[in-house]
PDB file of C-alpha atoms and ligand atoms in Angstrom:
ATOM      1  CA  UNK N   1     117.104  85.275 101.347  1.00  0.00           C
ATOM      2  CA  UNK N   2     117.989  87.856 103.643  1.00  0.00           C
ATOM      3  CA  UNK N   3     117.297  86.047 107.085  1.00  0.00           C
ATOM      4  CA  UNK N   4     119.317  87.815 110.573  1.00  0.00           C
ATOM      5  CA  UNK N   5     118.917  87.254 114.159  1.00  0.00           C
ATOM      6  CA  UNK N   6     120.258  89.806 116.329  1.00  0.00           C
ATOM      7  CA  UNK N   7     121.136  88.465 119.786  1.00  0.00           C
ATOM      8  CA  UNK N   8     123.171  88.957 122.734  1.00  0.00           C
ATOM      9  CA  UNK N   9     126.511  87.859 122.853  1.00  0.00           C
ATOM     10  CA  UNK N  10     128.801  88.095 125.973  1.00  0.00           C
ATOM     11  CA  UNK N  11     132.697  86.952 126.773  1.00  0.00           C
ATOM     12  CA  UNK N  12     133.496  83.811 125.718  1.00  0.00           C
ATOM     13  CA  UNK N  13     131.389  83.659 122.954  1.00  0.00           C
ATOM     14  CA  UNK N  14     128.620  83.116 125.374  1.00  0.00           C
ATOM     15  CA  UNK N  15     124.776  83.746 124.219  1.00  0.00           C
ATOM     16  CA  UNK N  16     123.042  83.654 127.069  1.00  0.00           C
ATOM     17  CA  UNK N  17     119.692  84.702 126.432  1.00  0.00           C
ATOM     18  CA  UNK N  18     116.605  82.420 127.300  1.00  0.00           C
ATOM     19  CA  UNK N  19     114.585  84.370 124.518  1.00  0.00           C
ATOM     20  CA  UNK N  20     117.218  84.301 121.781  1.00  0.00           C
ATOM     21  CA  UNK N  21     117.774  80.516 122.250  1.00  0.00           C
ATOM     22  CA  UNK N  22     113.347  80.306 121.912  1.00  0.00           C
ATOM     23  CA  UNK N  23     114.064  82.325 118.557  1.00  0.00           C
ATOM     24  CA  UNK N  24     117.219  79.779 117.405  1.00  0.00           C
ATOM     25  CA  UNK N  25     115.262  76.314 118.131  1.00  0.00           C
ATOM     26  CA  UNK N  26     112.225  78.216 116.358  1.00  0.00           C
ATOM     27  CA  UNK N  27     114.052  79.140 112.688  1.00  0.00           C
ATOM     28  CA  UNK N  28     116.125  75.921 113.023  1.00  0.00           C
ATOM     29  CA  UNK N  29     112.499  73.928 113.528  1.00  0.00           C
ATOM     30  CA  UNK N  30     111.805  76.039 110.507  1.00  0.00           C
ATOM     31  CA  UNK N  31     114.841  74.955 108.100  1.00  0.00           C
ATOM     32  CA  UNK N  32     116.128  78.476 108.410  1.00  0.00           C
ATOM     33  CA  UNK N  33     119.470  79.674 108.718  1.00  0.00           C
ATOM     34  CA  UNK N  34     120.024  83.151 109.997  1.00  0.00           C
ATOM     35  CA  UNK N  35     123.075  85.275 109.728  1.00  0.00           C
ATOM     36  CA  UNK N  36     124.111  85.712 113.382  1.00  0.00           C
ATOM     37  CA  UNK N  37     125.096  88.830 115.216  1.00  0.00           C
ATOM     38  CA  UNK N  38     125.866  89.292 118.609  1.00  0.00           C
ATOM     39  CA  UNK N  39     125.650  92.321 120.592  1.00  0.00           C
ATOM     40  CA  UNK N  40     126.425  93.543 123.495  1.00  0.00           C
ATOM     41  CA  UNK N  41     124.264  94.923 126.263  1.00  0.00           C
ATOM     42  CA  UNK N  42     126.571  98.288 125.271  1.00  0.00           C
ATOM     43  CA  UNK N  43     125.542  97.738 121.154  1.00  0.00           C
ATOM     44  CA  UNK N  44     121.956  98.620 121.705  1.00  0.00           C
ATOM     45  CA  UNK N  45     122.330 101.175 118.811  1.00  0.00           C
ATOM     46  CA  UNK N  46     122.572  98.400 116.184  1.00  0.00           C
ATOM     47  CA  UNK N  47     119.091  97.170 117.185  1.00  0.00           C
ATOM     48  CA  UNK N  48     117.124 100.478 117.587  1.00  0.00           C
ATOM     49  CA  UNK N  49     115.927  99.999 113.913  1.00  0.00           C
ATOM     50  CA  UNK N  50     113.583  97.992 115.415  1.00  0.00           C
ATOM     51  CA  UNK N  51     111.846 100.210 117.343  1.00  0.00           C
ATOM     52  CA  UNK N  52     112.934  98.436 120.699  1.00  0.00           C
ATOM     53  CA  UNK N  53     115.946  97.554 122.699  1.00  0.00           C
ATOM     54  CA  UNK N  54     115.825  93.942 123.155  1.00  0.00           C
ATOM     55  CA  UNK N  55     117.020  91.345 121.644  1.00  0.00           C
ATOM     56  CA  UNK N  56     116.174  88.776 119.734  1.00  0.00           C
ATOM     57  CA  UNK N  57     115.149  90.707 116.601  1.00  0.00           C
ATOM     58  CA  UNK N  58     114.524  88.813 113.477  1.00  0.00           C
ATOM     59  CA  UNK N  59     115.141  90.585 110.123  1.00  0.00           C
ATOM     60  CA  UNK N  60     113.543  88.398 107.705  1.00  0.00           C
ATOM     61  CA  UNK N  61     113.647  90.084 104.181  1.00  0.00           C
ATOM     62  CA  UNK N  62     112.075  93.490 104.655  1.00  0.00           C
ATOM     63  CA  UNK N  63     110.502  92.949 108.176  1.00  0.00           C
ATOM     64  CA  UNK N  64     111.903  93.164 111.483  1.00  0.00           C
ATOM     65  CA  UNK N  65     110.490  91.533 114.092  1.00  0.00           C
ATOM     66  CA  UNK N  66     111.756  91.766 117.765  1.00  0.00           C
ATOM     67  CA  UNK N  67     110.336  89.813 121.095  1.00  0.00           C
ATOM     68  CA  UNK N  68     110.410  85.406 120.866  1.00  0.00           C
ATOM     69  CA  UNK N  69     106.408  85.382 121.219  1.00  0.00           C
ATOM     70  CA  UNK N  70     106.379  87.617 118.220  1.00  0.00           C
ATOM     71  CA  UNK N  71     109.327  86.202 116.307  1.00  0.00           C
ATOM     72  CA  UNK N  72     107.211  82.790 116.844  1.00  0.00           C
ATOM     73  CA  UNK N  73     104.215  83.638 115.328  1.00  0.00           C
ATOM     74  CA  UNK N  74     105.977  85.480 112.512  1.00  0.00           C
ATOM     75  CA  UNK N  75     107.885  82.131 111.402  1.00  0.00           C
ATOM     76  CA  UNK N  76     104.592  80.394 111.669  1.00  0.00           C
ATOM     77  CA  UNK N  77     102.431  82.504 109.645  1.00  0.00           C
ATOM     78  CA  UNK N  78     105.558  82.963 107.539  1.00  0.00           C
ATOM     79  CA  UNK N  79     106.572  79.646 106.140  1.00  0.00           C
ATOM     80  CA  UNK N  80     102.924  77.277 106.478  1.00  0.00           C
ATOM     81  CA  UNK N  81     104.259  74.990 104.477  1.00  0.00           C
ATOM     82  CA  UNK N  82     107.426  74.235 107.025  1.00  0.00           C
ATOM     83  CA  UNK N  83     106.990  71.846 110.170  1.00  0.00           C
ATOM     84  CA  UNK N  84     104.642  73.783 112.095  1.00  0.00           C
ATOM     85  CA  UNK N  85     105.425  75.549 115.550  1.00  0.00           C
ATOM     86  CA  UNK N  86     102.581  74.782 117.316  1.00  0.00           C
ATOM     87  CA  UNK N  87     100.322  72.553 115.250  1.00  0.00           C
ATOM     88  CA  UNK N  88      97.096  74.648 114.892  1.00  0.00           C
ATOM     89  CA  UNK N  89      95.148  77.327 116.527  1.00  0.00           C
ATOM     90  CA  UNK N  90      94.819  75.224 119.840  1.00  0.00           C
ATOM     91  CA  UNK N  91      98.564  74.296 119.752  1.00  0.00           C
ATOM     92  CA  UNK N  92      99.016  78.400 119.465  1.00  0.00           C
ATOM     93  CA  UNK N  93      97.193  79.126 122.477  1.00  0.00           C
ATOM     94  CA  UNK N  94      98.753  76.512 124.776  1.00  0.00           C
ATOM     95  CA  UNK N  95     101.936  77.117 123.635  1.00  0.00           C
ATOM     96  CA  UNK N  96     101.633  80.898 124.741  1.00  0.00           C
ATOM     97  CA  UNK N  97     100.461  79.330 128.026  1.00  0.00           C
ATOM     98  CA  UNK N  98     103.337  77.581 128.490  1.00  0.00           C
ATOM     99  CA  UNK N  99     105.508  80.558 127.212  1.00  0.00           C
ATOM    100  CA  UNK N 100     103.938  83.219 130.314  1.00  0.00           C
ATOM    101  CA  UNK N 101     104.403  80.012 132.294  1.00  0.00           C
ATOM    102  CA  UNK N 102     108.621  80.199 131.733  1.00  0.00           C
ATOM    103  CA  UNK N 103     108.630  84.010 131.824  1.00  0.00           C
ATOM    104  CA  UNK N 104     106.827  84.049 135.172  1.00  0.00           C
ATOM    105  CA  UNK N 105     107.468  80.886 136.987  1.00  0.00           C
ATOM    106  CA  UNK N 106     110.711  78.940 135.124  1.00  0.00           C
ATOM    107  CA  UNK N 107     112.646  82.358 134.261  1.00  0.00           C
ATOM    108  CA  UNK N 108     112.327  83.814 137.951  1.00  0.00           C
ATOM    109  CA  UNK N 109     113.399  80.690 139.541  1.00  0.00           C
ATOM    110  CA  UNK N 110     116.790  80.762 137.256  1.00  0.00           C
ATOM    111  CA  UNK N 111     117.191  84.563 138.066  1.00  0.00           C
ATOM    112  CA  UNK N 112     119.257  84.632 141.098  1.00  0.00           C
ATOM    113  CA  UNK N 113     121.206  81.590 140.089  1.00  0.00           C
ATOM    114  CA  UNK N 114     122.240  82.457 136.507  1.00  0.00           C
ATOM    115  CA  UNK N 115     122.491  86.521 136.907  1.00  0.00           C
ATOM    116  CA  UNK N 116     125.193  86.352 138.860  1.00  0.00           C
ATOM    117  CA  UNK N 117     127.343  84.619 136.336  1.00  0.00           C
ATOM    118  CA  UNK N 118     126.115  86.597 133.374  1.00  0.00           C
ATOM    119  CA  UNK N 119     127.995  89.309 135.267  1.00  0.00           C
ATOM    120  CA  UNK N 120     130.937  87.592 135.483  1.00  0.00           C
ATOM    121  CA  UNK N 121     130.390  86.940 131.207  1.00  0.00           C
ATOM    122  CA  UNK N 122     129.894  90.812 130.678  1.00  0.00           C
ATOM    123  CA  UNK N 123     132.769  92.864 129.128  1.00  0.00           C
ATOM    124  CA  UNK N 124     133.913  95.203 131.856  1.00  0.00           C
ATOM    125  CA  UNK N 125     132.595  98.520 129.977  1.00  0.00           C
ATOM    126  CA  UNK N 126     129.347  97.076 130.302  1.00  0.00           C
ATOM    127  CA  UNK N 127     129.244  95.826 133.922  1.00  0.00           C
ATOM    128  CA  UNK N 128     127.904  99.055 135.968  1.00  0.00           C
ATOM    129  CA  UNK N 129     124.619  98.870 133.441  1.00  0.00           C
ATOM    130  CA  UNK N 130     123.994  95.691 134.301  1.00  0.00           C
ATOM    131  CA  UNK N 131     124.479  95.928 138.042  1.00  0.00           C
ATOM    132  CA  UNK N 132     122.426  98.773 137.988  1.00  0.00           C
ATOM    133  CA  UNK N 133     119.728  97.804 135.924  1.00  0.00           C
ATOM    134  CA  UNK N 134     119.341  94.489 137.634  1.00  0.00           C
ATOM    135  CA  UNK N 135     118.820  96.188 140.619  1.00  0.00           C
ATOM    136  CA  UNK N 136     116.595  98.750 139.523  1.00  0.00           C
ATOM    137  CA  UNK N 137     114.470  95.535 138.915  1.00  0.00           C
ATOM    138  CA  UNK N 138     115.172  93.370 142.439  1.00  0.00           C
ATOM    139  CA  UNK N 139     116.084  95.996 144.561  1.00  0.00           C
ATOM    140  CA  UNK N 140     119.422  93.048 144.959  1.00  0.00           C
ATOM    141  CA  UNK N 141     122.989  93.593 144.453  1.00  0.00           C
ATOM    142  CA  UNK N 142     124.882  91.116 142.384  1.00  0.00           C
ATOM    143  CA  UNK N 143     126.810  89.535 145.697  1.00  0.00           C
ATOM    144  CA  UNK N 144     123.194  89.172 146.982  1.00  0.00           C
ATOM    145  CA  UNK N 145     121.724  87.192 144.353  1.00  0.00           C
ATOM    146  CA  UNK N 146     124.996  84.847 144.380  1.00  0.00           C
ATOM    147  CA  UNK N 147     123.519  83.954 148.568  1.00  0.00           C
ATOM    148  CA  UNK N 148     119.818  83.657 147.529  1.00  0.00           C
ATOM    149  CA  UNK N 149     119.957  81.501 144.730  1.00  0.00           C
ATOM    150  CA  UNK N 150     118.974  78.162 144.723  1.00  0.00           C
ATOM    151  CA  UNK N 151     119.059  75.599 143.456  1.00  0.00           C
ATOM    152  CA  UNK N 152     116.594  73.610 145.160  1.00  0.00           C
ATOM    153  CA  UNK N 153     113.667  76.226 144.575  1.00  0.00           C
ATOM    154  CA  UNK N 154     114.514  75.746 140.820  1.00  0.00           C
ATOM    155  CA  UNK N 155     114.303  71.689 140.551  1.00  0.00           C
ATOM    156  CA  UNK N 156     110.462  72.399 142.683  1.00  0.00           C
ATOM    157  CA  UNK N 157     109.428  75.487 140.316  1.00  0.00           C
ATOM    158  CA  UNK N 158     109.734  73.078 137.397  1.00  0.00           C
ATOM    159  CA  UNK N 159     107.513  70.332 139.000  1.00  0.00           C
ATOM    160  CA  UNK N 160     104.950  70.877 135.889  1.00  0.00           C
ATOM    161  CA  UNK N 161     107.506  70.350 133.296  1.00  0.00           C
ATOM    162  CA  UNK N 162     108.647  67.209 135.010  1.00  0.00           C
ATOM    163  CA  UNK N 163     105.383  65.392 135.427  1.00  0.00           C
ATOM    164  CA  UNK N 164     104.666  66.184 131.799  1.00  0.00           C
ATOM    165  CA  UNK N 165     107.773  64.563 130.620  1.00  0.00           C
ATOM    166  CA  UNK N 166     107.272  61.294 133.063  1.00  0.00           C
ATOM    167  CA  UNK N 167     104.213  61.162 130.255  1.00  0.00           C
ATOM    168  CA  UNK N 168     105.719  62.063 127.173  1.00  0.00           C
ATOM    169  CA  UNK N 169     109.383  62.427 125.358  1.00  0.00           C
ATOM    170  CA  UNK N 170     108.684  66.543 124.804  1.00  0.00           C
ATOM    171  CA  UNK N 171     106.309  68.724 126.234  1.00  0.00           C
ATOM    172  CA  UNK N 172     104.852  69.456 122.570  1.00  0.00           C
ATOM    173  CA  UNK N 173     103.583  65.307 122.137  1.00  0.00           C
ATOM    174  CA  UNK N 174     105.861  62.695 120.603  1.00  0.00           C
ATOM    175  CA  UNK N 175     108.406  65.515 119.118  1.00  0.00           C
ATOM    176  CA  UNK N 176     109.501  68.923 119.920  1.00  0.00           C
ATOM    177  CA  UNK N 177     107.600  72.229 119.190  1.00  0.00           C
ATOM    178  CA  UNK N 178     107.325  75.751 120.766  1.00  0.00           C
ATOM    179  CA  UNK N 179     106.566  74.687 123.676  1.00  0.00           C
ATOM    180  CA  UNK N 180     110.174  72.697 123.978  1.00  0.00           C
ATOM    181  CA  UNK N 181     111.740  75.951 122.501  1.00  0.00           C
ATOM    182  CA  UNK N 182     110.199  78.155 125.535  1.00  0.00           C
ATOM    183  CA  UNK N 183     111.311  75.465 127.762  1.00  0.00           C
ATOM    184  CA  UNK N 184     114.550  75.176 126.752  1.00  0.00           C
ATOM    185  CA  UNK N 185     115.613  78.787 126.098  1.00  0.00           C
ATOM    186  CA  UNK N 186     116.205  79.143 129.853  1.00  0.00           C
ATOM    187  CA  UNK N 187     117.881  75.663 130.516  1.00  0.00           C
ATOM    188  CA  UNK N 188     120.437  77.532 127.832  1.00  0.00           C
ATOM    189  CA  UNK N 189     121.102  80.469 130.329  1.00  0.00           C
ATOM    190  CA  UNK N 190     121.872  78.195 132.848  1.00  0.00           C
ATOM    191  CA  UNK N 191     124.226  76.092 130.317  1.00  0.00           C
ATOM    192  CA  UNK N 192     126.108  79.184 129.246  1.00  0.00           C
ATOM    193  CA  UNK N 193     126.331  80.549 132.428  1.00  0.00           C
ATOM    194  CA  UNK N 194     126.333  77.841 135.470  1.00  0.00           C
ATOM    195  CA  UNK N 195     126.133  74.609 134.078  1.00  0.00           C
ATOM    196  CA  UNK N 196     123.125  71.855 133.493  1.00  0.00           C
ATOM    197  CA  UNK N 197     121.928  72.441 137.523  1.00  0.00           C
ATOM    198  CA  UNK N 198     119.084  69.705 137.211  1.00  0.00           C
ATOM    199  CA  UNK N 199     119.596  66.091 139.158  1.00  0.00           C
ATOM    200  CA  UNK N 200     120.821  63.480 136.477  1.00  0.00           C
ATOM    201  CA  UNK N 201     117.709  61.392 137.397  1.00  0.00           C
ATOM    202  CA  UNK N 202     115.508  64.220 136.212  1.00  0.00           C
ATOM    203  CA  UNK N 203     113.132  63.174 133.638  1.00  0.00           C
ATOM    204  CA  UNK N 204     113.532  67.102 132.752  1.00  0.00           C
ATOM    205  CA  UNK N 205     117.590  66.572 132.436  1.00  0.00           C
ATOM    206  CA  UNK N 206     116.679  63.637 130.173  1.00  0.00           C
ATOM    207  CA  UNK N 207     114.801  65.855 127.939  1.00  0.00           C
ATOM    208  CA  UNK N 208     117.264  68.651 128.063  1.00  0.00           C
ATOM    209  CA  UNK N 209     119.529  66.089 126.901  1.00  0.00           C
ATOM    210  CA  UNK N 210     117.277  65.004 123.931  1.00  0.00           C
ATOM    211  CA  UNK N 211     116.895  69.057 122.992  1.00  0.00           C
ATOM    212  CA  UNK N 212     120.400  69.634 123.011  1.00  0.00           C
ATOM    213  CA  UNK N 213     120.814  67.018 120.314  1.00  0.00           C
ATOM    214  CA  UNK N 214     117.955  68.453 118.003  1.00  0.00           C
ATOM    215  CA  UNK N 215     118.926  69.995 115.108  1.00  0.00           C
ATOM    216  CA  UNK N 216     122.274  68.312 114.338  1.00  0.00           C
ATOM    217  CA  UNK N 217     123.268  69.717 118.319  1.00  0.00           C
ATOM    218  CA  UNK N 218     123.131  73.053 116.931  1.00  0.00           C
ATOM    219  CA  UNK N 219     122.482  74.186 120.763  1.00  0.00           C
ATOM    220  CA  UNK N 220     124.799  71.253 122.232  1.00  0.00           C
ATOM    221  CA  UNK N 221     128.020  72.839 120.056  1.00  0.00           C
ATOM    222  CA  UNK N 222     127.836  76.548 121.568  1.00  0.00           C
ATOM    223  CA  UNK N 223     130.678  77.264 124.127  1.00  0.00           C
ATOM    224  CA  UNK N 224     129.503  77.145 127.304  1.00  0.00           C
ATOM    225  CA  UNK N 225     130.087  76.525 131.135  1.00  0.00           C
ATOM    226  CA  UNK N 226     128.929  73.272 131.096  1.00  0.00           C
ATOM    227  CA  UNK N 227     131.259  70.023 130.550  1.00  0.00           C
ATOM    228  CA  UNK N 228     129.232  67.221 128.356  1.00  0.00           C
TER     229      UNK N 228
HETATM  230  N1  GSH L 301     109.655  89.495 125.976  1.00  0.00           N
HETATM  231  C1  GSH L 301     110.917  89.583 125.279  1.00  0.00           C
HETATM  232  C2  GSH L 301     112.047  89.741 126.270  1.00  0.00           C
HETATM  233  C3  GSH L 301     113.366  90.094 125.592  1.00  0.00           C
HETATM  234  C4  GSH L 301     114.465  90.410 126.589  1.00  0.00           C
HETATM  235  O1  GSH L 301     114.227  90.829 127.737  1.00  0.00           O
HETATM  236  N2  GSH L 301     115.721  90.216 126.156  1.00  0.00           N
HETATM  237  C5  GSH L 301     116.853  90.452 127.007  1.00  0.00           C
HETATM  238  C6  GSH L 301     117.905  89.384 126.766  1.00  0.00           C
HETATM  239  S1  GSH L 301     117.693  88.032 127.832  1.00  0.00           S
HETATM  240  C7  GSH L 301     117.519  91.768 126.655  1.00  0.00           C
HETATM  241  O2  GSH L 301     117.535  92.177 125.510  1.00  0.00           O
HETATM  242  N3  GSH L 301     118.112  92.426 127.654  1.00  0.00           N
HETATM  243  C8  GSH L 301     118.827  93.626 127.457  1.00  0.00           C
HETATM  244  C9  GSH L 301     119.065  94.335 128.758  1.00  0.00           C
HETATM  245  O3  GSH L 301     118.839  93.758 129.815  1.00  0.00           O
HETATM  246  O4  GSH L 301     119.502  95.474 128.688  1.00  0.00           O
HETATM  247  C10 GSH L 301     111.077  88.330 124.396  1.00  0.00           C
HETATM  248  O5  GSH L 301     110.364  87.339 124.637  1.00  0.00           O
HETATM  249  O6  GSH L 301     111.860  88.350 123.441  1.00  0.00           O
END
């Protein structure tokens, strides 16, 4: 079976996006294997089959599927008969809750602190897009970011996530699900970029701990900034 993620790959073998890693945990949860390949934030070219120019995209047989909300729901629908992504129509719905939730809330908190060395991870051809582009967003400059992140706005953004898992091992129930993977995707910028930046005491750092080791470690074996 013809089964390819499409993702972004910087220097040092780093893949450092929050959405590809949702897409990873997601077909691994599945029992799927893609075939990986990394791009560039130059390579957009490879990916404009899709219609788009963001990654991840999912070719899976003859349909390509881009965006990790998407990609989701595709796996789900998909393979039924797999362990299930969200565990019914309910499960669906607070899942995507939870997804908005990082994008909005989780995502912008790890902004300022992991942008700065994503730019560091970018080839240097590539470097005046993302300076550029990232500004065009923020209205920041790359040094500015570096002074306003912090780390202390980050460990109170993620308040919900930690009195959840006071309750419970994952935020899915009694084992990980979509909810985990939307979670986790941006812990994994910060790991390939800056390092773990939660307190070890953190029930949320305890969890991290338990995702990286899903999956046979798939996501604890990448390279990355981080020292285990
Ligand atoms: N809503 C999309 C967001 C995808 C997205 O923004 N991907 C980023 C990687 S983190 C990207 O492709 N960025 C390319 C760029 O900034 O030029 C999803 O959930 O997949």
């Amino acid at each position: 079976m013809d089964v390819r993620l499409y993702e972004l790959v910087l220097n040092q073998g780093r893949s450092v996006s929050p959405f590809v890693w949702r897409a990873r945990m997601a077909l691994a949860h599945k029992g799927l294997t893609p075939e990986r390949i990394g791009i560039g934030y130059g390579g957009k070219h490879v990916i404009a089959f899709s219609g788009q120019d963001r990654v991840p995209v999912l070719v899976d047989g003859e349909t390509a599927v881009s965006d990790s909300w998407r990609i989701a729901c595709h796996l789900e629908e998909t393979y039924p008969d797999r362990p299930s992504l969200f565990g019914g129509d309910g499960g669906r719905a607070l899942a995507r809750l939870v997804n908005h939730w990082c994008d909005s809330q989780q995502l912008s908190a790890l902004f300022l602190l992991c942008t700065p060395a994503t730019y560091a991870l970018t080839p240097e051809a590539d470097q005046p897009y993302f300076r550029q582009s990232r500004f065009d967003w923020t209205g920041m400059s790359i040094e500015q970011m570096a002074e306003a992140g912090s780390v202390k706005k980050l460990r109170a953004a993620i308040e919900p996530l930690r009195l959840t898992l006071r309750e419970r091992d994952f935020l899915s129930g009694d084992a990980p699900a979509y909810a985990d993977y939307c979670a986790f995707g941006g812990f994994m910028w910060a790991r390939m970029t800056v390092g773990g930046l939660l307190d070890p005491a953190d029930p949320v750092e305890a969890w991290r701990q338990r995702m990286l080791d899903l999956f046979g470690g798939l996501a604890r074996a990448e390279p990355c900034a981080e020292a285990d």
